């Protein structure tokens, strides 16, 4: 049996971790999912959801880069 690798692209991340990764509150993530602005989570249990790390990475890559003038 192999040990799950949390850094694998198809590993799953729960909401607190996703919030930390994308620097958005859980509430804002839920709003963005409802507005189809953020990847939808997977239902992994009766009351549990998670996101594929690869979906989060693709969303981050699709965001425009911020410009810092100064």
mmCIF file of N, CA, C and O in Angstrom:
data_model
loop_
_atom_site.group_PDB
_atom_site.id
_atom_site.type_symbol
_atom_site.label_atom_id
_atom_site.label_comp_id
_atom_site.label_asym_id
_atom_site.label_seq_id
_atom_site.Cartn_x
_atom_site.Cartn_y
_atom_site.Cartn_z
ATOM 1 N N UNK A 1 0.842 -1.175 0.000
ATOM 2 C CA UNK A 1 0.000 0.000 0.000
ATOM 3 C C UNK A 1 0.889 1.240 0.000
ATOM 4 O O UNK A 1 1.886 1.306 0.696
ATOM 5 N N UNK A 2 0.500 2.258 -0.794
ATOM 6 C CA UNK A 2 1.292 3.480 -0.862
ATOM 7 C C UNK A 2 0.649 4.567 -0.011
ATOM 8 O O UNK A 2 -0.562 4.598 0.175
ATOM 9 N N UNK A 3 1.474 5.462 0.461
ATOM 10 C CA UNK A 3 1.001 6.586 1.263
ATOM 11 C C UNK A 3 0.568 7.703 0.329
ATOM 12 O O UNK A 3 1.275 8.007 -0.630
ATOM 13 N N UNK A 4 -0.582 8.330 0.571
ATOM 14 C CA UNK A 4 -1.019 9.432 -0.283
ATOM 15 C C UNK A 4 -0.002 10.569 -0.265
ATOM 16 O O UNK A 4 0.571 10.885 0.769
ATOM 17 N N UNK A 5 0.216 11.178 -1.409
ATOM 18 C CA UNK A 5 1.147 12.292 -1.539
ATOM 19 C C UNK A 5 0.345 13.579 -1.655
ATOM 20 O O UNK A 5 -0.265 13.839 -2.687
ATOM 21 N N UNK A 6 0.324 14.432 -0.615
ATOM 22 C CA UNK A 6 -0.496 15.638 -0.666
ATOM 23 C C UNK A 6 -0.043 16.648 -1.702
ATOM 24 O O UNK A 6 -0.785 17.550 -2.059
ATOM 25 N N UNK A 7 1.176 16.513 -2.221
ATOM 26 C CA UNK A 7 1.625 17.460 -3.242
ATOM 27 C C UNK A 7 1.378 16.941 -4.661
ATOM 28 O O UNK A 7 1.682 17.620 -5.625
ATOM 29 N N UNK A 8 0.798 15.750 -4.794
ATOM 30 C CA UNK A 8 0.476 15.212 -6.118
ATOM 31 C C UNK A 8 -0.602 16.070 -6.764
ATOM 32 O O UNK A 8 -1.506 16.556 -6.090
ATOM 33 N N UNK A 9 -0.529 16.269 -8.086
ATOM 34 C CA UNK A 9 -1.490 17.162 -8.746
ATOM 35 C C UNK A 9 -2.953 16.754 -8.579
ATOM 36 O O UNK A 9 -3.824 17.602 -8.536
ATOM 37 N N UNK A 10 -3.229 15.457 -8.500
ATOM 38 C CA UNK A 10 -4.615 15.027 -8.367
ATOM 39 C C UNK A 10 -5.001 14.727 -6.924
ATOM 40 O O UNK A 10 -6.051 14.148 -6.670
ATOM 41 N N UNK A 11 -4.159 15.134 -5.988
ATOM 42 C CA UNK A 11 -4.518 15.011 -4.579
ATOM 43 C C UNK A 11 -5.666 15.971 -4.296
ATOM 44 O O UNK A 11 -5.897 16.936 -5.041
ATOM 45 N N UNK A 12 -6.387 15.722 -3.247
ATOM 46 C CA UNK A 12 -7.536 16.564 -2.907
ATOM 47 C C UNK A 12 -7.180 17.522 -1.778
ATOM 48 O O UNK A 12 -6.386 17.202 -0.904
ATOM 49 N N UNK A 13 -7.782 18.698 -1.835
ATOM 50 C CA UNK A 13 -7.586 19.709 -0.794
ATOM 51 C C UNK A 13 -8.952 20.129 -0.276
ATOM 52 O O UNK A 13 -9.865 20.390 -1.059
ATOM 53 N N UNK A 14 -9.070 20.181 1.033
ATOM 54 C CA UNK A 14 -10.322 20.605 1.668
ATOM 55 C C UNK A 14 -10.384 22.134 1.707
ATOM 56 O O UNK A 14 -9.398 22.826 1.466
ATOM 57 N N UNK A 15 -11.540 22.682 2.040
ATOM 58 C CA UNK A 15 -11.786 24.118 1.974
ATOM 59 C C UNK A 15 -10.773 24.968 2.751
ATOM 60 O O UNK A 15 -10.298 25.971 2.209
ATOM 61 N N UNK A 16 -10.419 24.639 3.994
ATOM 62 C CA UNK A 16 -9.441 25.495 4.688
ATOM 63 C C UNK A 16 -8.104 25.600 3.950
ATOM 64 O O UNK A 16 -7.505 26.676 3.877
ATOM 65 N N UNK A 17 -7.669 24.502 3.372
ATOM 66 C CA UNK A 17 -6.412 24.517 2.627
ATOM 67 C C UNK A 17 -6.553 25.297 1.329
ATOM 68 O O UNK A 17 -5.672 26.081 0.960
ATOM 69 N N UNK A 18 -7.659 25.116 0.625
ATOM 70 C CA UNK A 18 -7.905 25.858 -0.613
ATOM 71 C C UNK A 18 -7.947 27.356 -0.299
ATOM 72 O O UNK A 18 -7.360 28.167 -1.014
ATOM 73 N N UNK A 19 -8.603 27.717 0.779
ATOM 74 C CA UNK A 19 -8.683 29.117 1.191
ATOM 75 C C UNK A 19 -7.286 29.686 1.418
ATOM 76 O O UNK A 19 -6.984 30.806 0.989
ATOM 77 N N UNK A 20 -6.448 28.937 2.055
ATOM 78 C CA UNK A 20 -5.076 29.380 2.326
ATOM 79 C C UNK A 20 -4.280 29.493 1.020
ATOM 80 O O UNK A 20 -3.544 30.461 0.819
ATOM 81 N N UNK A 21 -4.456 28.551 0.111
ATOM 82 C CA UNK A 21 -3.712 28.542 -1.149
ATOM 83 C C UNK A 21 -4.075 29.743 -2.007
ATOM 84 O O UNK A 21 -3.200 30.419 -2.553
ATOM 85 N N UNK A 22 -5.365 30.016 -2.157
ATOM 86 C CA UNK A 22 -5.804 31.077 -3.071
ATOM 87 C C UNK A 22 -5.995 32.423 -2.380
ATOM 88 O O UNK A 22 -6.343 33.401 -3.041
ATOM 89 N N UNK A 23 -5.772 32.471 -1.079
ATOM 90 C CA UNK A 23 -5.870 33.714 -0.318
ATOM 91 C C UNK A 23 -7.249 34.366 -0.446
ATOM 92 O O UNK A 23 -7.377 35.569 -0.664
ATOM 93 N N UNK A 24 -8.274 33.538 -0.329
ATOM 94 C CA UNK A 24 -9.662 34.001 -0.313
ATOM 95 C C UNK A 24 -10.364 33.329 0.846
ATOM 96 O O UNK A 24 -10.033 32.214 1.220
ATOM 97 N N UNK A 25 -11.361 34.004 1.369
ATOM 98 C CA UNK A 25 -12.106 33.428 2.480
ATOM 99 C C UNK A 25 -12.961 32.263 1.978
ATOM 100 O O UNK A 25 -13.338 32.219 0.794
ATOM 101 N N UNK A 26 -13.292 31.341 2.865
ATOM 102 C CA UNK A 26 -14.191 30.249 2.469
ATOM 103 C C UNK A 26 -15.515 30.784 1.920
ATOM 104 O O UNK A 26 -16.057 30.232 0.957
ATOM 105 N N UNK A 27 -16.007 31.853 2.493
ATOM 106 C CA UNK A 27 -17.263 32.438 2.016
ATOM 107 C C UNK A 27 -17.124 32.933 0.575
ATOM 108 O O UNK A 27 -18.010 32.718 -0.258
ATOM 109 N N UNK A 28 -16.012 33.612 0.271
ATOM 110 C CA UNK A 28 -15.797 34.105 -1.089
ATOM 111 C C UNK A 28 -15.618 32.953 -2.066
ATOM 112 O O UNK A 28 -16.103 33.007 -3.194
ATOM 113 N N UNK A 29 -14.957 31.893 -1.645
ATOM 114 C CA UNK A 29 -14.796 30.720 -2.510
ATOM 115 C C UNK A 29 -16.171 30.136 -2.842
ATOM 116 O O UNK A 29 -16.456 29.828 -3.999
ATOM 117 N N UNK A 30 -17.022 29.999 -1.843
ATOM 118 C CA UNK A 30 -18.377 29.469 -2.094
ATOM 119 C C UNK A 30 -19.152 30.365 -3.053
ATOM 120 O O UNK A 30 -19.863 29.875 -3.937
ATOM 121 N N UNK A 31 -19.039 31.678 -2.880
ATOM 122 C CA UNK A 31 -19.716 32.618 -3.796
ATOM 123 C C UNK A 31 -19.186 32.458 -5.220
ATOM 124 O O UNK A 31 -19.960 32.462 -6.179
ATOM 125 N N UNK A 32 -17.861 32.359 -5.347
ATOM 126 C CA UNK A 32 -17.264 32.221 -6.672
ATOM 127 C C UNK A 32 -17.650 30.894 -7.329
ATOM 128 O O UNK A 32 -17.863 30.848 -8.539
ATOM 129 N N UNK A 33 -17.766 29.831 -6.547
ATOM 130 C CA UNK A 33 -18.222 28.554 -7.099
ATOM 131 C C UNK A 33 -19.662 28.710 -7.609
ATOM 132 O O UNK A 33 -19.976 28.277 -8.724
ATOM 133 N N UNK A 34 -20.510 29.347 -6.824
ATOM 134 C CA UNK A 34 -21.910 29.536 -7.227
ATOM 135 C C UNK A 34 -22.024 30.385 -8.490
ATOM 136 O O UNK A 34 -22.922 30.170 -9.307
ATOM 137 N N UNK A 35 -21.091 31.325 -8.668
ATOM 138 C CA UNK A 35 -21.104 32.195 -9.848
ATOM 139 C C UNK A 35 -20.284 31.615 -11.000
ATOM 140 O O UNK A 35 -20.071 32.285 -12.009
ATOM 141 N N UNK A 36 -19.823 30.383 -10.851
ATOM 142 C CA UNK A 36 -19.003 29.698 -11.859
ATOM 143 C C UNK A 36 -17.700 30.446 -12.144
ATOM 144 O O UNK A 36 -17.195 30.434 -13.263
ATOM 145 N N UNK A 37 -17.146 31.102 -11.125
ATOM 146 C CA UNK A 37 -15.886 31.818 -11.258
ATOM 147 C C UNK A 37 -14.721 31.047 -10.634
ATOM 148 O O UNK A 37 -13.575 31.489 -10.707
ATOM 149 N N UNK A 38 -15.026 29.923 -9.999
ATOM 150 C CA UNK A 38 -14.025 29.108 -9.317
ATOM 151 C C UNK A 38 -14.406 27.651 -9.559
ATOM 152 O O UNK A 38 -15.585 27.332 -9.681
ATOM 153 N N UNK A 39 -13.424 26.756 -9.642
ATOM 154 C CA UNK A 39 -13.748 25.341 -9.897
ATOM 155 C C UNK A 39 -14.712 24.776 -8.850
ATOM 156 O O UNK A 39 -14.623 25.089 -7.669
ATOM 157 N N UNK A 40 -15.604 23.952 -9.309
ATOM 158 C CA UNK A 40 -16.548 23.304 -8.398
ATOM 159 C C UNK A 40 -15.843 22.191 -7.626
ATOM 160 O O UNK A 40 -14.967 21.508 -8.159
ATOM 161 N N UNK A 41 -16.217 22.015 -6.378
ATOM 162 C CA UNK A 41 -15.608 20.945 -5.588
ATOM 163 C C UNK A 41 -16.212 19.588 -5.921
ATOM 164 O O UNK A 41 -17.265 19.495 -6.556
ATOM 165 N N UNK A 42 -15.549 18.556 -5.461
ATOM 166 C CA UNK A 42 -16.052 17.193 -5.565
ATOM 167 C C UNK A 42 -16.702 16.822 -4.251
ATOM 168 O O UNK A 42 -16.212 17.194 -3.183
ATOM 169 N N UNK A 43 -17.771 16.096 -4.308
ATOM 170 C CA UNK A 43 -18.400 15.589 -3.087
ATOM 171 C C UNK A 43 -17.672 14.304 -2.717
ATOM 172 O O UNK A 43 -17.676 13.346 -3.474
ATOM 173 N N UNK A 44 -17.024 14.306 -1.557
ATOM 174 C CA UNK A 44 -16.239 13.140 -1.160
ATOM 175 C C UNK A 44 -16.867 12.373 -0.001
ATOM 176 O O UNK A 44 -16.325 11.373 0.441
ATOM 177 N N UNK A 45 -17.994 12.843 0.464
ATOM 178 C CA UNK A 45 -18.689 12.182 1.557
ATOM 179 C C UNK A 45 -20.057 12.801 1.733
ATOM 180 O O UNK A 45 -20.433 13.716 0.997
ATOM 181 N N UNK A 46 -20.803 12.328 2.696
ATOM 182 C CA UNK A 46 -22.149 12.841 2.922
ATOM 183 C C UNK A 46 -22.146 14.345 3.208
ATOM 184 O O UNK A 46 -23.033 15.065 2.765
ATOM 185 N N UNK A 47 -21.130 14.805 3.945
ATOM 186 C CA UNK A 47 -21.048 16.222 4.288
ATOM 187 C C UNK A 47 -19.659 16.788 4.040
ATOM 188 O O UNK A 47 -19.237 17.722 4.709
ATOM 189 N N UNK A 48 -18.962 16.231 3.070
ATOM 190 C CA UNK A 48 -17.590 16.654 2.822
ATOM 191 C C UNK A 48 -17.360 16.948 1.341
ATOM 192 O O UNK A 48 -17.841 16.227 0.471
ATOM 193 N N UNK A 49 -16.626 18.034 1.082
ATOM 194 C CA UNK A 49 -16.238 18.396 -0.280
ATOM 195 C C UNK A 49 -14.739 18.659 -0.298
ATOM 196 O O UNK A 49 -14.125 18.949 0.725
ATOM 197 N N UNK A 50 -14.166 18.557 -1.483
ATOM 198 C CA UNK A 50 -12.750 18.845 -1.668
ATOM 199 C C UNK A 50 -12.521 19.217 -3.125
ATOM 200 O O UNK A 50 -13.356 18.945 -3.991
ATOM 201 N N UNK A 51 -11.401 19.841 -3.381
ATOM 202 C CA UNK A 51 -11.016 20.241 -4.727
ATOM 203 C C UNK A 51 -9.794 19.464 -5.150
ATOM 204 O O UNK A 51 -8.926 19.159 -4.335
ATOM 205 N N UNK A 52 -9.704 19.166 -6.445
ATOM 206 C CA UNK A 52 -8.479 18.579 -6.988
ATOM 207 C C UNK A 52 -7.422 19.683 -7.005
ATOM 208 O O UNK A 52 -7.687 20.802 -7.440
ATOM 209 N N UNK A 53 -6.224 19.351 -6.561
ATOM 210 C CA UNK A 53 -5.138 20.338 -6.581
ATOM 211 C C UNK A 53 -4.863 20.803 -8.012
ATOM 212 O O UNK A 53 -4.526 21.962 -8.231
ATOM 213 N N UNK A 54 -5.024 19.915 -8.984
ATOM 214 C CA UNK A 54 -4.784 20.287 -10.382
ATOM 215 C C UNK A 54 -5.789 21.336 -10.843
ATOM 216 O O UNK A 54 -5.443 22.241 -11.610
ATOM 217 N N UNK A 55 -7.045 21.257 -10.383
ATOM 218 C CA UNK A 55 -8.053 22.269 -10.728
ATOM 219 C C UNK A 55 -7.688 23.623 -10.125
ATOM 220 O O UNK A 55 -7.847 24.661 -10.771
ATOM 221 N N UNK A 56 -7.197 23.606 -8.889
ATOM 222 C CA UNK A 56 -6.802 24.844 -8.232
ATOM 223 C C UNK A 56 -5.596 25.450 -8.944
ATOM 224 O O UNK A 56 -5.549 26.656 -9.206
ATOM 225 N N UNK A 57 -4.620 24.616 -9.290
ATOM 226 C CA UNK A 57 -3.431 25.102 -10.001
ATOM 227 C C UNK A 57 -3.807 25.699 -11.351
ATOM 228 O O UNK A 57 -3.276 26.747 -11.748
ATOM 229 N N UNK A 58 -4.736 25.065 -12.070
ATOM 230 C CA UNK A 58 -5.178 25.591 -13.364
ATOM 231 C C UNK A 58 -5.906 26.922 -13.190
ATOM 232 O O UNK A 58 -5.724 27.844 -13.989
ATOM 233 N N UNK A 59 -6.715 27.040 -12.145
ATOM 234 C CA UNK A 59 -7.417 28.299 -11.880
ATOM 235 C C UNK A 59 -6.403 29.404 -11.591
ATOM 236 O O UNK A 59 -6.526 30.507 -12.118
ATOM 237 N N UNK A 60 -5.406 29.111 -10.768
ATOM 238 C CA UNK A 60 -4.382 30.109 -10.447
ATOM 239 C C UNK A 60 -3.645 30.534 -11.721
ATOM 240 O O UNK A 60 -3.419 31.720 -11.949
ATOM 241 N N UNK A 61 -3.292 29.570 -12.556
ATOM 242 C CA UNK A 61 -2.576 29.868 -13.799
ATOM 243 C C UNK A 61 -3.413 30.718 -14.755
ATOM 244 O O UNK A 61 -2.861 31.485 -15.548
ATOM 245 N N UNK A 62 -4.723 30.608 -14.660
ATOM 246 C CA UNK A 62 -5.598 31.360 -15.565
ATOM 247 C C UNK A 62 -5.813 32.799 -15.123
ATOM 248 O O UNK A 62 -6.333 33.610 -15.882
ATOM 249 N N UNK A 63 -5.419 33.122 -13.898
ATOM 250 C CA UNK A 63 -5.610 34.464 -13.369
ATOM 251 C C UNK A 63 -4.594 35.415 -13.990
ATOM 252 O O UNK A 63 -3.429 35.060 -14.177
ATOM 253 N N UNK A 64 -4.983 36.654 -14.289
ATOM 254 C CA UNK A 64 -4.017 37.606 -14.815
ATOM 255 C C UNK A 64 -2.987 37.984 -13.751
ATOM 256 O O UNK A 64 -3.309 38.033 -12.559
ATOM 257 N N UNK A 65 -1.776 38.185 -14.183
ATOM 258 C CA UNK A 65 -0.710 38.575 -13.254
ATOM 259 C C UNK A 65 -0.936 40.017 -12.813
ATOM 260 O O UNK A 65 -1.331 40.875 -13.600
ATOM 261 N N UNK A 66 -0.699 40.264 -11.542
ATOM 262 C CA UNK A 66 -0.839 41.625 -11.006
ATOM 263 C C UNK A 66 0.394 42.436 -11.376
ATOM 264 O O UNK A 66 1.509 41.927 -11.386
ATOM 265 N N UNK A 67 0.170 43.687 -11.669
ATOM 266 C CA UNK A 67 1.279 44.587 -11.946
ATOM 267 C C UNK A 67 1.551 45.429 -10.715
ATOM 268 O O UNK A 67 0.622 45.979 -10.127
ATOM 269 N N UNK A 68 2.787 45.511 -10.388
ATOM 270 C CA UNK A 68 3.182 46.340 -9.257
ATOM 271 C C UNK A 68 4.023 47.480 -9.804
ATOM 272 O O UNK A 68 5.105 47.265 -10.374
ATOM 273 N N UNK A 69 3.516 48.667 -9.697
ATOM 274 C CA UNK A 69 4.247 49.845 -10.167
ATOM 275 C C UNK A 69 4.952 50.475 -8.981
ATOM 276 O O UNK A 69 4.363 50.682 -7.933
ATOM 277 N N UNK A 70 6.178 50.803 -9.169
ATOM 278 C CA UNK A 70 6.842 51.460 -8.061
ATOM 279 C C UNK A 70 8.274 51.504 -8.125
ATOM 280 O O UNK A 70 9.183 51.189 -8.537
#
